[in-house]
Amino acid sequence: MGFRMSKSKVRYEQLDRAMKLNKVVDKTIPFYDGKNNTWCLVDGTDKYSDMYLDRLIQKFAGYKMQYRYTWLGETVTRKVFAEVLEDVITRYEDLNIDGFEVDYNSQQLEWLTVIKNKLITEQKRNAAEIPHYCKKNKEWQCMIKISSKVTPYKECGSIEYVFGEYSGFGEKYNFRHDDISKDEKWPDHEHDFAGVVYALISSPNHFSVNGFEGQYSIQQLELLKLVKEKLLTRRKANYT
């Protein structure tokens, strides 16, 4: 099947080009730096950068998320789910989220179980077939092997995208963020939470997850609410 660029990477590159073309970059709101493949935010004289939009947006909203789990008897806390995915690669045998289910949504809970089971049963696989970060290209990669009769092919992009291809499972978040997506039969969707955050930043006026709350965790819903309120308040202030 050959090499394919992830949709998430394509989306972010398109966003970066669009921002430069329209010259509408508000650097006090998280924006994408395509040259360095990272998200940035300016707060007064401070500039922050992060590979994860959903971590940077927490700083913008003044809200802290947490994804907890226990490992070898110790409680570990991460700020974004992607970091838990990073950890599960090497900690899958002893990583336990019992008692911390409230930090996750139902999709994430099921996905972690699928990933852990796959890693446990395939411990002896080629390292290239396990999701790993490529520092040179600044992206996650994984060789996908369907069967002995099909030539393995490379998937690359965000950690959520690559783990989804690796496990055959993943997240799906429905939402509406424009007039077209108001049609109940055709909501928009993304396969990672960062994609939802990006949609909210792009169109806060029409963004809504009404009817799809069950796909999100309590803290995800609270973060989206705070971000939308701050974006709309700022937009109103700029036009009054």
mmCIF file of C-alpha atoms in Angstrom:
data_model
loop_
_atom_site.group_PDB
_atom_site.id
_atom_site.type_symbol
_atom_site.label_atom_id
_atom_site.label_comp_id
_atom_site.label_asym_id
_atom_site.label_seq_id
_atom_site.Cartn_x
_atom_site.Cartn_y
_atom_site.Cartn_z
ATOM 1 C CA MET A 1 0.000 0.000 0.000
ATOM 2 C CA GLY A 2 2.982 2.309 0.501
ATOM 3 C CA PHE A 3 3.462 5.512 2.462
ATOM 4 C CA ARG A 4 0.483 7.669 3.386
ATOM 5 C CA MET A 5 0.500 11.017 5.191
ATOM 6 C CA SER A 6 -1.841 11.188 8.147
ATOM 7 C CA LYS A 7 -4.939 13.334 7.848
ATOM 8 C CA SER A 8 -4.047 15.095 11.087
ATOM 9 C CA LYS A 9 -0.702 16.293 9.715
ATOM 10 C CA VAL A 10 -2.311 17.427 6.479
ATOM 11 C CA ARG A 11 -4.943 19.337 8.431
ATOM 12 C CA TYR A 12 -2.377 21.189 10.542
ATOM 13 C CA GLU A 13 -0.271 22.108 7.509
ATOM 14 C CA GLN A 14 -3.370 23.462 5.763
ATOM 15 C CA LEU A 15 -4.222 25.475 8.876
ATOM 16 C CA ASP A 16 -0.733 26.976 8.976
ATOM 17 C CA ARG A 17 -0.893 27.998 5.300
ATOM 18 C CA ALA A 18 -4.383 29.436 5.706
ATOM 19 C CA MET A 19 -3.330 31.522 8.688
ATOM 20 C CA LYS A 20 -0.360 32.973 6.818
ATOM 21 C CA LEU A 21 -2.400 33.596 3.672
ATOM 22 C CA ASN A 22 -5.179 35.430 5.488
ATOM 23 C CA LYS A 23 -2.829 37.064 7.981
ATOM 24 C CA VAL A 24 -5.273 36.394 10.799
ATOM 25 C CA VAL A 25 -2.887 34.837 13.301
ATOM 26 C CA ASP A 26 -3.769 35.939 16.832
ATOM 27 C CA LYS A 27 -0.744 34.693 18.728
ATOM 28 C CA THR A 28 -2.542 34.950 22.062
ATOM 29 C CA ILE A 29 -4.627 31.997 20.837
ATOM 30 C CA PRO A 30 -2.813 28.696 20.134
ATOM 31 C CA PHE A 31 -1.543 28.688 16.541
ATOM 32 C CA TYR A 32 0.336 26.130 14.485
ATOM 33 C CA ASP A 33 3.977 26.587 13.454
ATOM 34 C CA GLY A 34 4.309 24.370 10.398
ATOM 35 C CA LYS A 35 8.047 24.952 10.105
ATOM 36 C CA ASN A 36 8.741 23.417 13.503
ATOM 37 C CA ASN A 37 5.680 21.142 13.570
ATOM 38 C CA THR A 38 4.539 22.514 16.914
ATOM 39 C CA TRP A 39 1.774 24.585 18.511
ATOM 40 C CA CYS A 40 2.574 27.986 19.988
ATOM 41 C CA LEU A 41 0.976 30.518 22.308
ATOM 42 C CA VAL A 42 2.046 34.022 23.338
ATOM 43 C CA ASP A 43 1.039 35.286 26.777
ATOM 44 C CA GLY A 44 2.403 38.766 27.392
ATOM 45 C CA THR A 45 6.176 38.509 27.100
ATOM 46 C CA ASP A 46 6.122 34.710 27.404
ATOM 47 C CA LYS A 47 5.967 32.353 24.441
ATOM 48 C CA TYR A 48 5.046 28.710 24.846
ATOM 49 C CA SER A 49 5.358 25.853 22.377
ATOM 50 C CA ASP A 50 4.112 22.301 22.579
ATOM 51 C CA MET A 51 3.683 19.367 20.235
ATOM 52 C CA TYR A 52 0.251 18.775 21.771
ATOM 53 C CA LEU A 53 -2.477 21.339 21.112
ATOM 54 C CA ASP A 54 -4.707 19.917 23.843
ATOM 55 C CA ARG A 55 -1.971 20.612 26.416
ATOM 56 C CA LEU A 56 -1.355 24.167 25.221
ATOM 57 C CA ILE A 57 -5.070 24.980 25.126
ATOM 58 C CA GLN A 58 -5.234 24.246 28.852
ATOM 59 C CA LYS A 59 -2.844 27.116 29.489
ATOM 60 C CA PHE A 60 -4.978 29.358 27.283
ATOM 61 C CA ALA A 61 -8.141 28.417 29.205
ATOM 62 C CA GLY A 62 -6.551 28.434 32.650
ATOM 63 C CA TYR A 63 -7.712 24.869 33.240
ATOM 64 C CA LYS A 64 -5.683 21.807 34.198
ATOM 65 C CA MET A 65 -6.624 18.338 32.990
ATOM 66 C CA GLN A 66 -5.221 15.165 34.451
ATOM 67 C CA TYR A 67 -4.894 11.588 33.270
ATOM 68 C CA ARG A 68 -3.822 9.413 36.172
ATOM 69 C CA TYR A 69 -2.721 5.809 36.396
ATOM 70 C CA THR A 70 -0.622 3.646 38.718
ATOM 71 C CA TRP A 71 2.630 2.040 37.692
ATOM 72 C CA LEU A 72 4.735 -0.134 39.996
ATOM 73 C CA GLY A 73 2.800 1.164 42.989
ATOM 74 C CA GLU A 74 3.260 4.851 42.122
ATOM 75 C CA THR A 75 0.575 7.277 40.907
ATOM 76 C CA VAL A 76 1.534 8.969 37.625
ATOM 77 C CA THR A 77 -0.284 12.071 36.344
ATOM 78 C CA ARG A 78 -0.233 13.265 32.733
ATOM 79 C CA LYS A 79 -1.823 16.402 31.273
ATOM 80 C CA VAL A 80 -2.965 14.907 27.955
ATOM 81 C CA PHE A 81 -4.120 11.455 26.900
ATOM 82 C CA ALA A 82 -1.375 11.300 24.261
ATOM 83 C CA GLU A 83 1.205 11.150 27.048
ATOM 84 C CA VAL A 84 -0.534 8.081 28.458
ATOM 85 C CA LEU A 85 -0.272 6.500 25.011
ATOM 86 C CA GLU A 86 3.446 7.297 25.047
ATOM 87 C CA ASP A 87 3.815 5.605 28.429
ATOM 88 C CA VAL A 88 1.831 2.494 27.571
ATOM 89 C CA ILE A 89 4.447 1.508 24.973
ATOM 90 C CA THR A 90 6.943 0.591 27.686
ATOM 91 C CA ARG A 91 4.678 0.254 30.729
ATOM 92 C CA TYR A 92 1.824 -1.801 29.287
ATOM 93 C CA GLU A 93 2.242 -4.764 31.637
ATOM 94 C CA ASP A 94 1.948 -2.777 34.876
ATOM 95 C CA LEU A 95 0.052 0.371 33.826
ATOM 96 C CA ASN A 96 -3.281 0.380 35.686
ATOM 97 C CA ILE A 97 -6.053 2.987 35.562
ATOM 98 C CA ASP A 98 -8.328 1.368 38.166
ATOM 99 C CA GLY A 99 -9.676 4.081 40.448
ATOM 100 C CA PHE A 100 -8.982 6.844 37.930
ATOM 101 C CA GLU A 101 -11.646 6.062 35.347
ATOM 102 C CA VAL A 102 -13.202 9.511 35.859
ATOM 103 C CA ASP A 103 -10.184 11.059 34.092
ATOM 104 C CA TYR A 104 -10.987 9.231 30.854
ATOM 105 C CA ASN A 105 -13.949 8.893 28.529
ATOM 106 C CA SER A 106 -15.428 5.497 27.681
ATOM 107 C CA GLN A 107 -13.625 5.348 24.325
ATOM 108 C CA GLN A 108 -10.228 5.945 25.904
ATOM 109 C CA LEU A 109 -10.836 3.299 28.555
ATOM 110 C CA GLU A 110 -11.672 0.691 25.932
ATOM 111 C CA TRP A 111 -8.848 1.788 23.642
ATOM 112 C CA LEU A 112 -6.203 1.442 26.358
ATOM 113 C CA THR A 113 -7.391 -2.094 27.041
ATOM 114 C CA VAL A 114 -7.146 -2.996 23.348
ATOM 115 C CA ILE A 115 -3.645 -1.479 23.056
ATOM 116 C CA LYS A 116 -2.341 -3.162 26.213
ATOM 117 C CA ASN A 117 -3.631 -6.560 25.113
ATOM 118 C CA LYS A 118 -2.094 -6.158 21.657
ATOM 119 C CA LEU A 119 1.281 -5.111 23.068
ATOM 120 C CA ILE A 120 1.272 -8.029 25.518
ATOM 121 C CA THR A 121 0.489 -10.617 22.840
ATOM 122 C CA GLU A 122 2.964 -9.177 20.337
ATOM 123 C CA GLN A 123 5.998 -8.503 22.523
ATOM 124 C CA LYS A 124 8.369 -10.227 20.099
ATOM 125 C CA ARG A 125 7.343 -8.236 17.033
ATOM 126 C CA ASN A 126 9.799 -6.127 15.081
ATOM 127 C CA ALA A 127 10.337 -2.803 16.894
ATOM 128 C CA ALA A 128 9.343 -0.923 13.723
ATOM 129 C CA GLU A 129 5.873 -2.455 14.021
ATOM 130 C CA ILE A 130 5.359 -0.815 17.417
ATOM 131 C CA PRO A 131 4.401 2.914 17.451
ATOM 132 C CA HIS A 132 7.532 5.008 17.958
ATOM 133 C CA TYR A 133 8.554 8.648 17.656
ATOM 134 C CA CYS A 134 10.850 9.712 14.812
ATOM 135 C CA LYS A 135 12.907 12.702 16.005
ATOM 136 C CA LYS A 136 14.166 13.428 12.505
ATOM 137 C CA ASN A 137 10.696 13.880 11.016
ATOM 138 C CA LYS A 138 9.097 14.981 14.305
ATOM 139 C CA GLU A 139 6.222 12.522 13.976
ATOM 140 C CA TRP A 140 5.035 9.143 15.162
ATOM 141 C CA GLN A 141 5.514 6.140 12.914
ATOM 142 C CA CYS A 142 4.588 2.501 12.706
ATOM 143 C CA MET A 143 4.946 -0.255 10.119
ATOM 144 C CA ILE A 144 1.612 -1.969 9.559
ATOM 145 C CA LYS A 145 1.710 -5.661 8.692
ATOM 146 C CA ILE A 146 -1.681 -7.084 7.722
ATOM 147 C CA SER A 147 -0.521 -10.561 6.718
ATOM 148 C CA SER A 148 2.461 -12.439 5.336
ATOM 149 C CA LYS A 149 1.021 -11.981 1.844
ATOM 150 C CA VAL A 150 0.821 -8.186 2.047
ATOM 151 C CA THR A 151 3.891 -5.940 2.041
ATOM 152 C CA PRO A 152 4.110 -3.938 5.303
ATOM 153 C CA TYR A 153 3.466 -0.218 4.878
ATOM 154 C CA LYS A 154 4.309 2.816 6.966
ATOM 155 C CA GLU A 155 1.805 5.013 8.782
ATOM 156 C CA CYS A 156 2.929 8.296 10.291
ATOM 157 C CA GLY A 157 1.425 11.361 11.937
ATOM 158 C CA SER A 158 0.019 12.126 15.370
ATOM 159 C CA ILE A 159 0.357 9.532 18.114
ATOM 160 C CA GLU A 160 -3.425 9.001 18.202
ATOM 161 C CA TYR A 161 -3.551 8.385 14.454
ATOM 162 C CA VAL A 162 -0.651 5.916 14.492
ATOM 163 C CA PHE A 163 -1.963 4.030 17.522
ATOM 164 C CA GLY A 164 -5.348 3.849 15.818
ATOM 165 C CA GLU A 165 -3.802 2.214 12.762
ATOM 166 C CA TYR A 166 -1.724 -0.091 14.958
ATOM 167 C CA SER A 167 -4.610 -1.259 17.136
ATOM 168 C CA GLY A 168 -7.458 -1.104 14.634
ATOM 169 C CA PHE A 169 -9.344 0.942 17.218
ATOM 170 C CA GLY A 170 -9.505 4.565 18.308
ATOM 171 C CA GLU A 171 -11.539 7.573 19.319
ATOM 172 C CA LYS A 172 -14.339 9.348 17.487
ATOM 173 C CA TYR A 173 -15.661 12.706 18.632
ATOM 174 C CA ASN A 174 -18.781 14.143 17.014
ATOM 175 C CA PHE A 175 -19.503 17.871 17.126
ATOM 176 C CA ARG A 176 -20.972 20.712 15.081
ATOM 177 C CA HIS A 177 -19.096 23.876 14.233
ATOM 178 C CA ASP A 178 -20.766 25.470 11.204
ATOM 179 C CA ASP A 179 -24.167 25.886 9.575
ATOM 180 C CA ILE A 180 -23.790 22.754 7.456
ATOM 181 C CA SER A 181 -23.001 20.512 10.421
ATOM 182 C CA LYS A 182 -26.179 21.606 12.217
ATOM 183 C CA ASP A 183 -27.939 18.855 10.289
ATOM 184 C CA GLU A 184 -28.365 16.094 12.897
ATOM 185 C CA LYS A 185 -27.671 13.438 10.258
ATOM 186 C CA TRP A 186 -24.297 14.883 9.285
ATOM 187 C CA PRO A 187 -22.275 16.050 12.307
ATOM 188 C CA ASP A 188 -18.573 16.725 11.942
ATOM 189 C CA HIS A 189 -16.144 14.417 13.688
ATOM 190 C CA GLU A 190 -12.485 13.968 14.553
ATOM 191 C CA HIS A 191 -10.491 10.961 15.723
ATOM 192 C CA ASP A 192 -8.498 12.815 18.374
ATOM 193 C CA PHE A 193 -9.398 15.474 20.916
ATOM 194 C CA ALA A 194 -6.873 17.940 19.477
ATOM 195 C CA GLY A 195 -8.879 17.943 16.247
ATOM 196 C CA VAL A 196 -11.977 18.958 18.188
ATOM 197 C CA VAL A 197 -10.060 21.763 19.899
ATOM 198 C CA TYR A 198 -8.829 22.970 16.498
ATOM 199 C CA ALA A 199 -12.423 23.052 15.199
ATOM 200 C CA LEU A 200 -13.476 25.071 18.229
ATOM 201 C CA ILE A 201 -10.672 27.596 17.709
ATOM 202 C CA SER A 202 -11.606 27.893 14.040
ATOM 203 C CA SER A 203 -15.321 28.496 14.590
ATOM 204 C CA PRO A 204 -16.335 29.162 18.217
ATOM 205 C CA ASN A 205 -19.664 30.826 17.343
ATOM 206 C CA HIS A 206 -21.280 27.676 15.976
ATOM 207 C CA PHE A 207 -19.306 25.017 17.856
ATOM 208 C CA SER A 208 -21.369 22.572 19.902
ATOM 209 C CA VAL A 209 -21.145 19.030 21.267
ATOM 210 C CA ASN A 210 -24.811 18.935 22.311
ATOM 211 C CA GLY A 211 -26.116 15.406 21.869
ATOM 212 C CA PHE A 212 -22.619 13.909 21.842
ATOM 213 C CA GLU A 213 -21.595 14.497 25.460
ATOM 214 C CA GLY A 214 -21.294 10.754 26.070
ATOM 215 C CA GLN A 215 -18.246 10.598 23.786
ATOM 216 C CA TYR A 216 -16.313 13.024 26.004
ATOM 217 C CA SER A 217 -15.019 12.905 29.551
ATOM 218 C CA ILE A 218 -16.191 15.359 32.198
ATOM 219 C CA GLN A 219 -12.927 17.291 32.043
ATOM 220 C CA GLN A 220 -12.946 17.423 28.235
ATOM 221 C CA LEU A 221 -16.419 18.952 28.279
ATOM 222 C CA GLU A 222 -15.380 21.503 30.903
ATOM 223 C CA LEU A 223 -12.290 22.492 28.919
ATOM 224 C CA LEU A 224 -14.288 22.980 25.706
ATOM 225 C CA LYS A 225 -16.804 25.106 27.583
ATOM 226 C CA LEU A 226 -14.099 27.362 29.045
ATOM 227 C CA VAL A 227 -12.247 27.730 25.742
ATOM 228 C CA LYS A 228 -15.435 28.651 23.890
ATOM 229 C CA GLU A 229 -16.389 31.222 26.515
ATOM 230 C CA LYS A 230 -12.944 32.827 26.410
ATOM 231 C CA LEU A 231 -12.854 32.909 22.598
ATOM 232 C CA LEU A 232 -16.306 34.478 22.334
ATOM 233 C CA THR A 233 -15.578 37.008 25.084
ATOM 234 C CA ARG A 234 -12.381 38.036 23.355
ATOM 235 C CA ARG A 235 -14.068 38.243 19.964
ATOM 236 C CA LYS A 236 -16.868 40.396 21.390
ATOM 237 C CA ALA A 237 -14.338 42.725 23.009
ATOM 238 C CA ASN A 238 -12.498 43.133 19.716
ATOM 239 C CA TYR A 239 -15.636 44.197 17.854
ATOM 240 C CA THR A 240 -17.221 46.517 20.422
#
